[in-house]
Amino acid sequence: MINHSRLIWIIFLLLAGFMLYLFFQTTTPQDQSRRAESQIYVSTSKVQSALLTRKVDALGTALAYDSARIVNASSDYLIELNIGEGQPVKKGDLIARFNDLEERARIAELKALMTEQNRQLARLKNLTRTQASAQSLLDEQQAKVNATRAQLDALEARLNELVILAPFDGVLGLRQVSNGAYLATGTELTTLDDISKIRVEFNIAERYLAALQTDMVISADNIAYPGFAFQGKVKAIDPRIDPVTRSVKVHAVIDNADLKLRPGMLLNVHVELAKAEVVQIAEKAVMPLQSKHYVFVVGAEDKVRQVEIIPGQRLPGLVEVISGLKVGDEIVTEGSQKLRTGVVITRSEP
């Protein structure tokens, strides 16, 4: 009986030990797994400063250095037209002449009349030396001469309006009228553009205004000439900032002696600003979210917090930080997908 009872206790103890063994075997891996999951491994780095040659990119529009619409100032018949479409002209070259026969005849008539009036005026001047009564006649004759002179000046001005000369060196545009047509005042005959130089108009964000100066070097490229860069310089900076876009308008000039560039072309403009010491981080640390950008900063007790930054110029693998970080901050560069503010991180082995 005693042996039987002892056997039962032995069996009970063995069974209890087996149950404890099973318990520890089943719970220990789960606890270890939970502890492993609670540790988030990330890579971090310190924010550093770097000397950066700031380069600003913008979209620009090519404009003629000088441009004019050639229109007539008076209504009349077109009797001579010298518009070689797309051909160069020099300043002062004849572009068009209108019917001026009536004006020339009237000018000849007035010149003859003035000659006679001036002869009468000279005779009266001699009389005033001996006859005081001749002074009133002299004044009357002088008034006639002045009136005729005024009519002659008006007709000569009218005659000049009937001749259109090139106001500057340039290239003529397409012809819009035909020789012999009667044209109303203000009718466009053609266009004239000086494209030996090209003005490039583009906008730069106001934060670069302090670094922007005239005579800075720019380069520009266009889809029509892949791989080719046009060189120029900044010539003018608008004194006003656009209150809507918060940008400043800039004009640069590019030499165009080979006439490759044409007014209206879209140009990719690159402006090289002065070198500056900037805050720079690895591009992989930046997390874009909608229109904003964030990084995780490591704080006390290895807790992270999400910080918004404003990125600037980008280089391969690197990005400038305009605001949001300072030199010496520790940021997460890899493994930020599982993070949120307040999480404690564990640094990965290098």
Short mmCIF file of N, CA, C and O in Angstrom, two decimals, residues 17 20 31 39 61 70 82 92 100 107 117 130 154 211 227 242 276 301-302 309:
data_model
loop_
_atom_site.label_atom_id
_atom_site.label_comp_id
_atom_site.label_asym_id
_atom_site.label_seq_id
_atom_site.Cartn_x
_atom_site.Cartn_y
_atom_site.Cartn_z
N GLY A 17 6.21 18.29 -13.30
CA GLY A 17 7.43 18.79 -13.94
C GLY A 17 7.29 18.90 -15.43
O GLY A 17 7.78 19.86 -16.07
N LEU A 20 5.23 22.00 -16.20
CA LEU A 20 6.05 23.22 -16.06
C LEU A 20 6.99 23.38 -17.26
O LEU A 20 7.22 24.48 -17.76
N ASP A 31 7.38 35.70 -25.21
CA ASP A 31 7.88 36.88 -24.48
C ASP A 31 9.09 37.46 -25.18
O ASP A 31 9.25 38.68 -25.30
N GLN A 39 11.57 46.67 -29.61
CA GLN A 39 12.79 47.40 -29.95
C GLN A 39 12.77 47.73 -31.44
O GLN A 39 12.67 46.82 -32.27
N THR A 61 11.27 82.83 -70.22
CA THR A 61 10.74 83.08 -71.57
C THR A 61 11.73 83.96 -72.33
O THR A 61 12.19 84.97 -71.82
N ILE A 70 5.29 97.48 -86.44
CA ILE A 70 5.39 98.52 -87.45
C ILE A 70 3.98 98.86 -87.92
O ILE A 70 3.32 98.05 -88.59
N ASN A 82 8.65 97.41 -98.69
CA ASN A 82 9.92 96.67 -98.70
C ASN A 82 10.01 95.78 -97.45
O ASN A 82 10.74 96.09 -96.51
N GLY A 92 17.09 102.86 -90.24
CA GLY A 92 16.95 103.86 -91.29
C GLY A 92 16.55 103.30 -92.63
O GLY A 92 16.23 104.07 -93.55
N ASP A 100 2.14 110.37 -101.20
CA ASP A 100 2.50 111.68 -100.65
C ASP A 100 2.51 112.78 -101.71
O ASP A 100 3.10 113.85 -101.50
N ILE A 107 3.65 121.42 -100.20
CA ILE A 107 4.90 121.93 -99.63
C ILE A 107 5.60 122.84 -100.63
O ILE A 107 6.11 123.92 -100.27
N GLN A 117 6.84 136.07 -99.45
CA GLN A 117 6.55 136.76 -98.19
C GLN A 117 7.85 137.27 -97.54
O GLN A 117 7.87 138.37 -96.97
N THR A 130 12.94 154.67 -92.43
CA THR A 130 12.64 156.06 -92.84
C THR A 130 11.21 156.46 -92.55
O THR A 130 10.89 157.63 -92.46
N ALA A 154 3.92 121.73 -90.46
CA ALA A 154 2.89 120.70 -90.29
C ALA A 154 2.87 119.76 -91.48
O ALA A 154 2.74 118.52 -91.31
N ALA A 211 21.05 87.13 -52.21
CA ALA A 211 22.22 86.58 -52.91
C ALA A 211 22.22 86.90 -54.39
O ALA A 211 23.21 86.64 -55.08
N GLY A 227 21.34 69.19 -74.89
CA GLY A 227 22.75 69.10 -74.54
C GLY A 227 23.54 70.37 -74.74
O GLY A 227 24.74 70.41 -74.45
N ASP A 242 6.50 90.25 -56.27
CA ASP A 242 5.11 89.89 -56.56
C ASP A 242 4.44 89.41 -55.27
O ASP A 242 4.88 88.42 -54.67
N ALA A 276 27.70 79.48 -50.04
CA ALA A 276 27.19 79.78 -48.71
C ALA A 276 27.29 78.54 -47.82
O ALA A 276 27.25 77.41 -48.31
N GLU A 301 16.72 60.44 -23.88
CA GLU A 301 16.34 59.04 -23.65
C GLU A 301 16.00 58.32 -24.96
O GLU A 301 15.20 57.39 -24.98
N ASP A 302 16.61 58.77 -26.04
CA ASP A 302 16.45 58.15 -27.36
C ASP A 302 15.01 58.17 -27.87
O ASP A 302 14.61 57.34 -28.70
N ILE A 309 10.44 70.28 -41.92
CA ILE A 309 11.56 71.05 -42.45
C ILE A 309 11.15 71.71 -43.77
O ILE A 309 10.18 71.29 -44.41
#
